[in-house]
Coordinates of C-alpha atoms in Angstrom, one line a residue:
Chain A
M21 CA -9.2 43.6 -18.3
S22 CA -7.8 42.0 -21.5
E23 CA -8.5 43.9 -24.8
N24 CA -10.5 41.6 -26.4
N25 CA -13.9 40.8 -26.6
N26 CA -14.3 43.2 -23.9
K27 CA -18.5 43.3 -25.4
M28 CA -20.7 44.9 -21.9
T29 CA -23.8 46.6 -21.3
G30 CA -24.1 50.8 -21.5
A31 CA -24.6 50.5 -17.7
R32 CA -21.7 48.1 -17.1
A33 CA -19.3 50.1 -19.2
I34 CA -20.5 53.4 -17.1
I35 CA -19.0 51.8 -14.0
E36 CA -15.9 50.7 -15.6
C37 CA -15.3 53.9 -16.6
L38 CA -15.8 55.3 -13.0
Y39 CA -13.2 52.3 -11.7
E40 CA -10.9 53.6 -14.4
E41 CA -10.9 57.2 -13.2
N42 CA -10.6 56.0 -9.5
V43 CA -14.1 56.5 -8.1
E44 CA -14.3 55.2 -5.1
V45 CA -17.8 56.6 -4.0
I46 CA -20.7 57.9 -5.1
F47 CA -23.6 59.8 -3.8
G48 CA -26.9 59.0 -5.4
Y49 CA -30.7 57.9 -5.5
P50 CA -32.3 55.0 -7.8
G51 CA -34.7 55.5 -10.2
G52 CA -37.0 54.0 -13.1
V53 CA -34.4 54.9 -15.9
L54 CA -31.8 54.2 -13.5
L55 CA -32.6 50.4 -12.7
H56 CA -29.8 48.8 -15.3
I57 CA -27.2 51.2 -13.5
Y58 CA -28.3 50.5 -10.0
D59 CA -28.5 46.2 -11.2
E60 CA -24.6 47.2 -11.7
I61 CA -23.9 49.1 -8.9
Y62 CA -25.6 46.0 -6.6
K63 CA -22.8 43.5 -8.5
S64 CA -19.9 46.2 -8.3
D65 CA -17.7 47.2 -5.4
L66 CA -18.3 50.7 -6.0
R67 CA -19.2 52.5 -2.7
H68 CA -22.8 54.2 -3.0
I69 CA -24.0 56.6 -0.1
L70 CA -28.3 56.7 -0.6
V71 CA -29.3 59.9 0.1
R72 CA -32.9 60.8 1.0
H73 CA -33.1 64.0 -1.7
E74 CA -31.6 64.4 -4.5
Q75 CA -30.0 67.4 -3.4
A76 CA -27.8 66.0 -0.7
A77 CA -26.3 63.8 -3.6
A78 CA -24.9 66.9 -5.1
H79 CA -24.2 68.9 -1.8
A80 CA -22.5 65.6 -0.6
A81 CA -20.8 64.8 -3.5
E82 CA -18.8 68.6 -3.3
G83 CA -18.5 68.2 0.4
Y84 CA -16.2 65.2 -0.6
A85 CA -14.6 66.9 -3.6
R86 CA -13.6 69.8 -1.3
A87 CA -12.6 67.8 1.7
T88 CA -10.3 65.7 -0.8
G89 CA -9.4 67.1 -4.0
K90 CA -10.9 64.7 -6.0
V91 CA -14.0 64.7 -8.0
G92 CA -17.0 63.8 -6.7
V93 CA -19.9 62.2 -8.2
C94 CA -23.3 62.2 -8.1
L95 CA -26.4 59.9 -9.6
A96 CA -30.0 61.0 -10.0
T97 CA -32.8 59.9 -12.2
S98 CA -34.7 61.7 -15.0
G99 CA -37.1 64.8 -14.5
P100 CA -37.0 65.7 -10.7
G101 CA -34.4 63.6 -9.6
A102 CA -32.0 65.6 -12.1
T103 CA -34.1 68.9 -11.5
N104 CA -33.5 68.1 -7.6
L105 CA -29.7 68.1 -8.1
V106 CA -29.7 71.8 -9.8
T107 CA -29.0 73.6 -7.1
G108 CA -25.9 71.7 -6.4
I109 CA -25.2 71.7 -9.5
A110 CA -24.9 75.8 -9.2
N111 CA -23.3 75.9 -6.0
A112 CA -20.2 73.6 -7.0
Y113 CA -20.5 76.5 -10.4
M114 CA -20.2 79.4 -8.4
D115 CA -17.4 78.2 -5.9
S116 CA -15.5 76.2 -9.2
I117 CA -15.4 72.7 -7.3
P118 CA -15.1 69.6 -9.7
M119 CA -17.6 67.3 -9.9
V120 CA -19.5 65.1 -12.0
A121 CA -23.2 64.6 -12.2
L122 CA -25.4 61.4 -13.9
T123 CA -28.3 61.5 -14.6
G124 CA -30.8 59.3 -16.0
Q125 CA -32.9 60.3 -18.9
V126 CA -36.0 58.9 -20.5
P127 CA -34.6 56.4 -24.0
R128 CA -33.8 58.1 -27.0
S129 CA -36.6 57.7 -29.2
M130 CA -39.0 59.5 -26.3
I131 CA -36.8 62.9 -25.8
G132 CA -38.8 65.3 -26.4
N133 CA -42.2 63.6 -25.7
D134 CA -43.1 64.9 -22.5
A135 CA -42.0 61.0 -21.4
F136 CA -43.1 60.2 -17.7
Q137 CA -40.5 61.7 -15.3
E138 CA -38.5 63.8 -18.6
A139 CA -36.9 67.1 -18.2
N140 CA -34.4 68.9 -20.6
I141 CA -31.7 68.5 -17.8
T142 CA -28.7 69.7 -20.3
G143 CA -30.7 72.4 -21.5
I144 CA -31.6 73.9 -17.9
T145 CA -27.9 73.5 -16.5
M146 CA -26.3 74.7 -19.7
P147 CA -25.5 77.8 -17.6
I148 CA -24.6 76.5 -14.5
T149 CA -22.1 73.6 -15.5
K150 CA -19.2 73.8 -17.0
H151 CA -19.9 71.4 -19.7
N152 CA -22.3 69.1 -20.1
Y153 CA -23.0 66.0 -22.2
L154 CA -26.3 63.9 -23.6
V155 CA -25.1 60.5 -24.7
Q156 CA -26.5 59.3 -28.0
D157 CA -24.6 56.6 -28.7
A158 CA -23.4 53.7 -26.1
K159 CA -20.3 53.7 -28.1
D160 CA -19.4 56.9 -26.9
L161 CA -20.1 56.6 -23.4
P162 CA -15.9 55.8 -22.4
R163 CA -15.0 58.7 -24.2
I164 CA -17.3 61.4 -22.5
I165 CA -16.9 60.0 -19.2
K166 CA -13.1 60.2 -19.7
E167 CA -13.7 63.8 -20.9
A168 CA -16.1 64.9 -18.1
F169 CA -13.7 63.9 -15.1
H170 CA -11.2 66.0 -17.4
I171 CA -13.4 69.3 -17.9
A172 CA -14.1 69.1 -13.9
S173 CA -10.8 68.8 -12.5
T174 CA -8.4 70.7 -15.1
G175 CA -8.4 74.6 -15.4
R176 CA -10.7 76.1 -13.1
P177 CA -12.6 73.3 -11.8
G178 CA -16.1 72.9 -12.2
P179 CA -19.4 70.6 -12.5
V180 CA -19.7 69.1 -15.6
L181 CA -23.2 66.5 -16.4
I182 CA -24.0 63.7 -18.5
D183 CA -27.4 62.8 -19.2
L184 CA -27.9 59.1 -20.1
P185 CA -30.9 57.8 -21.5
K186 CA -32.5 54.8 -20.6
D187 CA -31.3 52.7 -23.9
I188 CA -28.1 53.8 -24.0
T189 CA -27.6 51.5 -20.7
T190 CA -29.0 48.6 -22.1
E191 CA -27.0 48.7 -25.3
E192 CA -23.9 46.3 -25.9
I193 CA -20.5 47.9 -26.6
E194 CA -16.8 47.2 -27.0
F195 CA -14.9 48.6 -24.2
S196 CA -11.7 50.2 -24.6
Y197 CA -10.8 53.1 -22.3
P198 CA -9.1 56.2 -23.6
D199 CA -6.0 56.8 -22.5
K200 CA -5.9 60.7 -23.0
V201 CA -8.2 63.7 -23.9
D202 CA -7.8 65.9 -26.7
L203 CA -10.3 68.9 -26.7
K204 CA -10.0 71.4 -29.5
G205 CA -10.2 74.5 -27.8
Y206 CA -10.3 73.8 -24.1
K207 CA -6.5 73.9 -23.1
P208 CA -6.5 75.4 -19.9
T209 CA -2.9 77.7 -19.3
Y210 CA -0.9 76.9 -16.4
K211 CA 2.4 78.4 -16.6
G212 CA 2.2 82.3 -16.1
N213 CA 3.4 84.1 -19.1
L214 CA 7.1 85.2 -18.2
Q215 CA 6.4 88.9 -19.1
Q216 CA 3.6 89.0 -17.0
V217 CA 5.4 87.4 -13.9
K218 CA 8.8 89.6 -14.1
R219 CA 6.0 92.8 -14.8
A220 CA 4.6 91.3 -11.6
A221 CA 8.1 91.1 -9.7
S222 CA 9.0 94.4 -10.5
A223 CA 5.8 96.0 -8.8
I224 CA 5.7 93.8 -6.2
E225 CA 9.5 95.2 -5.3
K226 CA 8.2 98.4 -5.5
A227 CA 5.2 98.0 -3.4
H228 CA 5.8 99.4 0.0
Chain B
M12 CA -1.3 93.2 0.3
I13 CA -2.1 89.5 -0.8
Y14 CA -5.6 88.8 -1.1
A15 CA -6.4 84.8 -1.4
G16 CA -9.7 83.0 -2.8
G17 CA -10.7 79.4 -2.9
G18 CA -8.5 79.3 -6.2
I19 CA -5.8 78.6 -4.2
L20 CA -7.4 75.5 -2.4
G21 CA -8.2 74.3 -6.1
S22 CA -4.9 74.5 -7.2
N23 CA -3.2 73.3 -3.5
A24 CA -1.1 76.3 -3.5
S25 CA -1.0 76.5 -0.2
E26 CA 2.6 75.9 0.6
E27 CA 2.8 78.2 -2.1
L28 CA 1.3 80.7 -0.7
L29 CA 3.1 80.5 2.7
Q30 CA 6.1 80.9 1.1
F31 CA 5.2 84.0 -0.9
A32 CA 4.2 85.9 1.9
E33 CA 7.0 85.4 4.1
H34 CA 9.6 85.8 0.7
V35 CA 7.8 89.7 0.6
Q36 CA 6.8 89.9 3.8
T37 CA 3.1 90.8 2.8
P38 CA 0.1 90.5 4.6
V39 CA -2.5 88.1 3.6
T40 CA -6.5 87.9 3.5
T41 CA -8.1 84.9 2.6
T42 CA -12.0 85.2 1.3
L43 CA -14.8 82.9 2.6
T44 CA -14.0 79.9 0.3
G45 CA -10.2 80.9 0.6
I46 CA -10.6 80.2 4.2
G47 CA -7.8 77.4 5.3
G48 CA -5.7 78.1 2.5
F49 CA -3.4 80.4 4.5
P50 CA -2.4 79.1 8.6
T51 CA -5.3 81.8 10.4
Q52 CA -2.9 82.0 13.1
H53 CA 0.5 83.2 11.4
P54 CA 1.1 87.0 12.3
L55 CA 0.7 87.8 8.7
Y56 CA -2.3 86.8 8.5
V57 CA -5.2 89.9 8.7
G58 CA -8.5 87.5 8.6
M59 CA -11.4 87.9 6.4
P60 CA -12.0 90.5 4.2
G61 CA -15.6 92.2 3.3
M62 CA -18.8 92.8 4.5
H63 CA -18.6 90.3 7.7
G64 CA -14.6 90.5 6.9
T65 CA -12.2 91.9 10.0
K66 CA -12.0 95.4 10.5
Y67 CA -8.2 95.3 9.9
A68 CA -8.6 93.3 6.4
N69 CA -10.6 95.6 5.2
Y70 CA -8.4 98.5 6.5
T71 CA -5.7 97.0 5.1
I72 CA -6.9 96.4 2.1
Q73 CA -8.2 100.3 1.3
E74 CA -4.8 100.8 2.4
C75 CA -2.4 99.1 0.3
D76 CA -0.6 100.7 -3.1
L77 CA -0.7 97.2 -4.1
L78 CA -3.3 94.3 -4.3
I79 CA -2.1 90.7 -5.2
A80 CA -5.1 88.9 -5.7
V81 CA -4.7 85.4 -6.6
G82 CA -7.8 83.1 -7.4
A83 CA -10.3 85.2 -5.8
R84 CA -12.9 86.8 -8.4
F85 CA -14.1 90.5 -6.6
D86 CA -17.5 89.2 -5.2
D87 CA -19.6 92.1 -4.2
R88 CA -19.5 90.7 -0.6
V89 CA -15.8 91.2 -0.4
T90 CA -15.5 94.5 -2.4
G91 CA -18.2 96.5 -1.1
K92 CA -18.6 99.5 -3.2
L93 CA -16.3 98.6 -6.3
A94 CA -15.6 102.0 -7.1
S95 CA -13.7 102.8 -3.4
F96 CA -12.3 99.3 -3.2
A97 CA -8.7 99.4 -2.7
P98 CA -8.2 102.9 -4.0
N99 CA -4.7 103.5 -3.1
A100 CA -3.9 100.3 -5.3
K101 CA -2.5 98.7 -8.0
I102 CA -4.0 95.3 -9.0
L103 CA -2.0 92.4 -9.4
H104 CA -4.4 89.5 -10.4
I105 CA -3.6 85.8 -10.8
D106 CA -6.5 83.6 -12.1
I107 CA -6.5 80.3 -14.5
D108 CA -9.7 81.7 -15.8
P109 CA -8.7 84.5 -18.4
A110 CA -12.6 85.9 -18.4
E111 CA -12.3 86.8 -14.7
I112 CA -9.5 89.4 -15.3
S113 CA -10.9 92.7 -15.3
K114 CA -14.3 91.1 -14.8
N115 CA -15.6 93.2 -12.0
I116 CA -12.0 95.6 -11.8
A117 CA -10.0 97.3 -13.6
V118 CA -6.6 94.8 -13.3
D119 CA -3.4 96.4 -13.9
I120 CA -1.1 93.3 -14.3
P121 CA -2.8 90.1 -15.0
I122 CA -1.2 87.1 -15.0
V123 CA -3.6 84.0 -16.5
G124 CA -2.4 80.8 -15.1
D125 CA -2.4 78.2 -12.3
A126 CA -1.8 79.5 -9.2
K127 CA 0.1 77.2 -7.6
N128 CA 2.8 77.6 -10.8
I129 CA 2.7 81.3 -10.8
L130 CA 3.3 82.0 -7.3
A131 CA 6.3 79.7 -7.7
S132 CA 8.3 81.6 -9.9
L133 CA 7.5 84.8 -8.2
N134 CA 9.4 83.4 -5.0
K135 CA 12.0 82.6 -7.5
Y136 CA 11.7 86.0 -9.1
V137 CA 11.0 88.5 -6.6
K138 CA 13.9 90.0 -4.1
P139 CA 13.0 88.3 -1.0
V140 CA 11.9 91.5 1.7
E141 CA 13.7 91.9 5.1
K142 CA 11.4 91.9 7.6
E143 CA 12.7 95.3 8.9
N144 CA 11.8 97.1 5.1
R145 CA 8.3 96.4 5.9
K146 CA 8.3 97.5 9.5
E147 CA 6.7 100.9 9.2
W148 CA 3.3 98.8 7.3
L149 CA 3.0 95.7 9.0
D150 CA 3.4 97.8 12.2
R151 CA 0.5 100.0 11.3
I152 CA -1.6 96.3 10.5
E153 CA -0.5 94.9 13.9
G154 CA -1.9 98.2 15.4
W155 CA -5.3 97.8 13.6
K156 CA -5.4 94.6 14.7
K157 CA -4.7 95.8 18.3
S158 CA -7.6 98.6 18.1
Y159 CA -10.2 96.3 16.0
P160 CA -10.0 92.8 17.2
L161 CA -12.9 90.8 16.5
H162 CA -15.0 90.5 19.5
Y163 CA -18.3 89.9 21.4
V164 CA -19.7 90.8 24.7
G165 CA -19.6 87.6 27.0
E166 CA -21.8 85.7 28.6
Q167 CA -24.2 87.4 31.2
D168 CA -27.0 87.0 28.6
G169 CA -27.2 83.5 27.9
L170 CA -25.6 81.3 25.5
K171 CA -23.1 83.4 22.6
P172 CA -22.6 81.5 19.2
Q173 CA -19.6 82.8 19.0
Y174 CA -18.3 81.0 22.5
I175 CA -19.2 78.2 21.1
I176 CA -17.6 78.1 17.9
E177 CA -14.6 78.8 20.2
Q178 CA -15.4 75.8 22.3
I179 CA -15.5 74.0 19.1
Y180 CA -11.6 74.7 18.5
E181 CA -10.5 74.0 21.6
A182 CA -12.5 70.6 21.6
C183 CA -11.1 69.5 18.2
K184 CA -8.4 72.1 16.3
D185 CA -7.8 70.1 13.3
A186 CA -11.6 69.2 12.3
I187 CA -13.1 69.8 9.2
I188 CA -15.6 72.4 9.8
V189 CA -18.9 72.6 7.1
T190 CA -21.5 74.8 7.5
E191 CA -25.1 75.8 6.5
V192 CA -25.5 79.5 5.2
G193 CA -26.5 82.5 7.5
Q194 CA -25.3 84.2 10.8
H195 CA -23.4 80.7 12.1
Q196 CA -21.3 80.8 8.5
M197 CA -20.0 84.1 9.6
W198 CA -19.7 83.2 13.0
A199 CA -17.5 79.8 11.9
A200 CA -15.8 81.6 9.6
Q201 CA -14.5 84.5 12.2
Y202 CA -13.8 82.4 15.5
Y203 CA -12.7 78.8 14.2
K204 CA -8.5 78.9 13.4
F205 CA -8.1 77.2 10.7
S206 CA -4.1 75.6 9.7
E207 CA -4.6 73.3 7.5
P208 CA -6.0 73.5 3.5
R209 CA -9.4 72.0 2.9
S210 CA -10.5 72.1 6.3
F211 CA -13.8 75.1 5.9
I212 CA -15.8 73.9 3.3
T213 CA -19.0 75.9 3.4
S214 CA -21.4 77.5 0.6
G215 CA -19.6 80.7 -1.0
G216 CA -20.7 82.3 -3.9
L217 CA -24.6 80.6 -4.0
G218 CA -25.0 81.1 -0.3
T219 CA -26.9 77.9 -0.4
M220 CA -29.2 77.0 2.6
G221 CA -29.7 73.3 3.7
Y222 CA -25.6 72.6 2.1
G223 CA -23.9 72.2 5.2
Y224 CA -24.9 68.6 6.6
P225 CA -25.2 67.1 3.0
A226 CA -21.8 68.7 2.5
S227 CA -20.5 67.3 5.6
I228 CA -21.7 64.0 5.0
G229 CA -19.7 63.8 2.1
A230 CA -16.7 65.6 4.0
K231 CA -16.9 63.0 6.1
V232 CA -17.0 59.5 3.7
G233 CA -14.1 61.3 1.9
K234 CA -12.3 62.2 5.5
P235 CA -13.5 59.1 7.7
D236 CA -10.6 59.9 10.4
R237 CA -11.3 63.2 10.7
V238 CA -13.8 64.8 13.4
V239 CA -16.8 66.6 10.9
F240 CA -18.7 69.4 12.3
N241 CA -21.6 70.9 10.5
I242 CA -22.0 74.2 12.2
A243 CA -26.0 74.7 11.7
G244 CA -28.7 77.3 11.7
D245 CA -32.4 76.5 13.0
G246 CA -33.2 77.6 9.5
S247 CA -30.7 76.0 7.7
F248 CA -30.6 72.6 9.0
Q249 CA -34.1 72.2 7.9
M250 CA -33.6 72.8 4.7
N251 CA -32.1 69.1 4.5
S252 CA -32.7 67.9 7.9
Q253 CA -34.1 64.7 6.0
E254 CA -30.5 63.2 5.7
I255 CA -29.7 62.5 9.3
A256 CA -31.4 59.3 7.9
T257 CA -28.5 59.3 5.4
A258 CA -26.3 59.5 8.2
V259 CA -27.5 56.8 10.4
Q260 CA -27.9 54.1 7.9
N261 CA -24.6 54.7 6.4
D262 CA -22.8 55.1 10.1
I263 CA -21.3 58.6 8.9
P264 CA -20.7 60.1 12.2
V265 CA -20.9 63.7 11.9
I266 CA -21.7 66.7 14.4
V267 CA -24.5 69.2 13.6
A268 CA -24.5 71.6 16.4
I269 CA -27.2 73.8 15.3
M270 CA -26.7 77.5 16.5
N271 CA -30.6 77.4 17.0
N272 CA -31.8 81.2 17.4
G273 CA -35.7 80.7 16.5
Y274 CA -35.0 83.1 13.6
L275 CA -33.9 83.0 10.0
G276 CA -31.0 84.6 12.0
M277 CA -29.0 86.9 9.0
V278 CA -32.3 88.1 7.2
R279 CA -33.9 88.9 10.6
Q280 CA -30.4 91.2 11.1
W281 CA -30.7 93.0 8.1
Q282 CA -34.8 93.6 9.4
E283 CA -33.1 94.6 12.5
L284 CA -31.3 97.7 10.8
F285 CA -32.7 98.6 8.0
F286 CA -36.5 97.8 8.5
E287 CA -37.0 98.9 11.9
K288 CA -37.5 95.6 13.3
R289 CA -40.1 94.9 11.3
Y290 CA -39.1 91.3 11.5
S291 CA -41.6 89.7 8.4
H292 CA -41.5 86.1 8.5
T293 CA -38.5 85.7 9.9
C294 CA -39.0 83.7 12.9
I295 CA -39.3 80.3 13.1
R296 CA -39.2 79.8 16.8
D297 CA -40.4 76.7 18.0
S298 CA -40.8 75.0 14.5
V299 CA -39.3 71.6 15.7
D300 CA -37.5 69.6 18.8
F301 CA -34.4 69.3 17.4
V302 CA -33.4 66.7 20.0
K303 CA -36.6 64.5 19.6
L304 CA -36.1 64.7 15.7
A305 CA -32.6 63.3 16.1
E306 CA -33.8 60.5 18.2
A307 CA -36.4 59.4 15.7
Y308 CA -34.1 59.0 13.2
G309 CA -31.9 57.2 15.5
A310 CA -29.1 59.8 16.2
V311 CA -27.8 61.3 19.2
G312 CA -29.7 64.4 20.4
I313 CA -28.2 66.8 22.9
R314 CA -29.7 70.0 24.0
V315 CA -27.3 73.0 25.4
E316 CA -29.0 76.0 27.1
K317 CA -26.1 77.5 29.6
T318 CA -22.6 77.9 28.6
S319 CA -21.5 75.3 31.4
E320 CA -23.0 72.4 29.7
V321 CA -21.1 73.4 26.0
K322 CA -17.5 71.8 27.2
P323 CA -19.6 68.7 28.3
A324 CA -21.9 67.9 25.2
L325 CA -19.4 68.7 22.6
E326 CA -16.9 66.1 24.8
K327 CA -20.7 63.4 24.2
A328 CA -20.6 63.8 20.7
M329 CA -16.8 63.4 19.8
D330 CA -17.1 60.1 22.1
S331 CA -20.3 58.7 20.6
G332 CA -19.0 57.6 17.6
K333 CA -22.4 58.7 16.1
P334 CA -24.5 61.3 14.2
V335 CA -25.2 63.6 16.6
I336 CA -27.4 66.7 17.0
I337 CA -26.2 69.3 19.5
D338 CA -29.1 71.6 19.8
F339 CA -27.7 75.1 21.0
I340 CA -30.3 77.2 22.6
V341 CA -28.4 80.9 21.9
E342 CA -29.0 84.1 22.3
C343 CA -31.8 85.0 20.2
E344 CA -31.0 88.5 18.7
E345 CA -27.3 88.2 18.3
N346 CA -26.0 90.4 15.4
V347 CA -22.9 89.4 13.2
S348 CA -20.0 91.9 13.8
P349 CA -18.5 93.9 11.9
M350 CA -20.5 94.7 9.0
V351 CA -20.1 96.9 6.1
P352 CA -23.5 97.8 4.6
A353 CA -24.4 96.4 1.2
G354 CA -22.8 98.8 -1.3
A355 CA -20.7 100.9 1.4
P356 CA -17.1 101.4 0.9
I357 CA -15.2 97.9 3.1
N358 CA -13.8 101.1 5.1
E359 CA -17.0 102.0 6.6
I360 CA -17.6 98.9 8.7
L361 CA -19.8 99.1 11.6
D362 CA -19.6 97.1 15.3
L363 CA -22.5 95.4 15.9
E364 CA -22.5 93.8 18.9
R365 CA -25.0 93.8 21.7
K366 CA -24.1 95.2 25.2

């Protein structure tokens, strides 16, 4: 895509972000607050597998991740759609499987009002996600989605949830996808400490 | 010995693990979520540890002098009574998550980092061990393998779920095996032979009934060229059986093999062993006709009641190219064996096979 004049809605930007992350398939179930996202899915090449219960979307995303080594992606609407993902998210958390769960949320102005199909899914999933986000500004979408895939797939893998208020999906933004992620306080250790490796080597040599 | 968990798969470290095990001539056990991370037919492999592990894996852990944990988290289903776990061993723990170090068990030598990376460095820094220099230890383990193999009593009294798993292996040796949660899950872990990583997909830590069918759909979408089996129980499968519609609509030809014993079998097993057979709310016999259920959704339904029908049913399922549900009517009170009762040391492992 060209760098200039990349104006698009939040819903479109979400699809572009998924392309940027080389997502080939998502498992999901539509609903009221997801209408704009589903309209963009309809217009896109993204493969979407329609499940019959959101729990299955989460488990299918996990099965996909475990079979391929890629990040599994699931999508569910606000309220019951989101809470139906909970078992699948908890499962992925317990077994350290990389997953990004996208949930619809009621519009920002209605959050906290007990709106129709509202559930505090970031609160509910706090202890069963590696990290989660409630998107407050459509401009943050590319950064948040980039970070979510990074967090899900690096270090000890795990599920990351992104809660997407409906009005975020209609807001227009200038789209550009960040090249890299820089998160203070999240730098997983990959290389073992050499002293420890040598101590281990010596213990291994002494073992019978 | 090496105790390898799901982290081996998470870090794609199977090759390095194999090299390391051969480099130091050390036996390997893989946890439920680590299965496939080491070839299960390799002479150094001792099977799964813990509650429904092999006796020889548990004896090896209890007798070893150095336990090398890689990407594993000392789950209670692995360790049994923690205070008695690996009593003679120094613990070396390799994990990418520093929070895992000494969480459940005091670690003598921690290494925080990526399993692939660290196993590669160990392969560099550790002097290779000749087979002869490990002979005494490996011979002892070989003796346990011969004396205490996984086994079940054959076919004379009905269809055995373990036999079906063996036949699934014979029908397709490189399938992706997905499971639900319960007895069938343990039988799949015990009796299918895995040579490739990412070939065994199961709900480990959370133990989610209803996981397997949707997970198998996801696995087949990701790996359309592999044969994908969901090995299920009649209880678990009913938790997400509506997903037959997903498989049919999207043309995802997963084969479901239901080990239908008419019980919530794992709970029934505990009721038999620890509650004098008071089968409180675990009998679910005749809940549904799974063949008709499959057909109602437009999938293929097959019922198997005899040992002689197993092979032809598997062949028919694999040839169909469609979503298939096979309803295997199995021996209803078969137990998962061996078993360490919850909270016991893992060497106190019982044989439970039905005569």
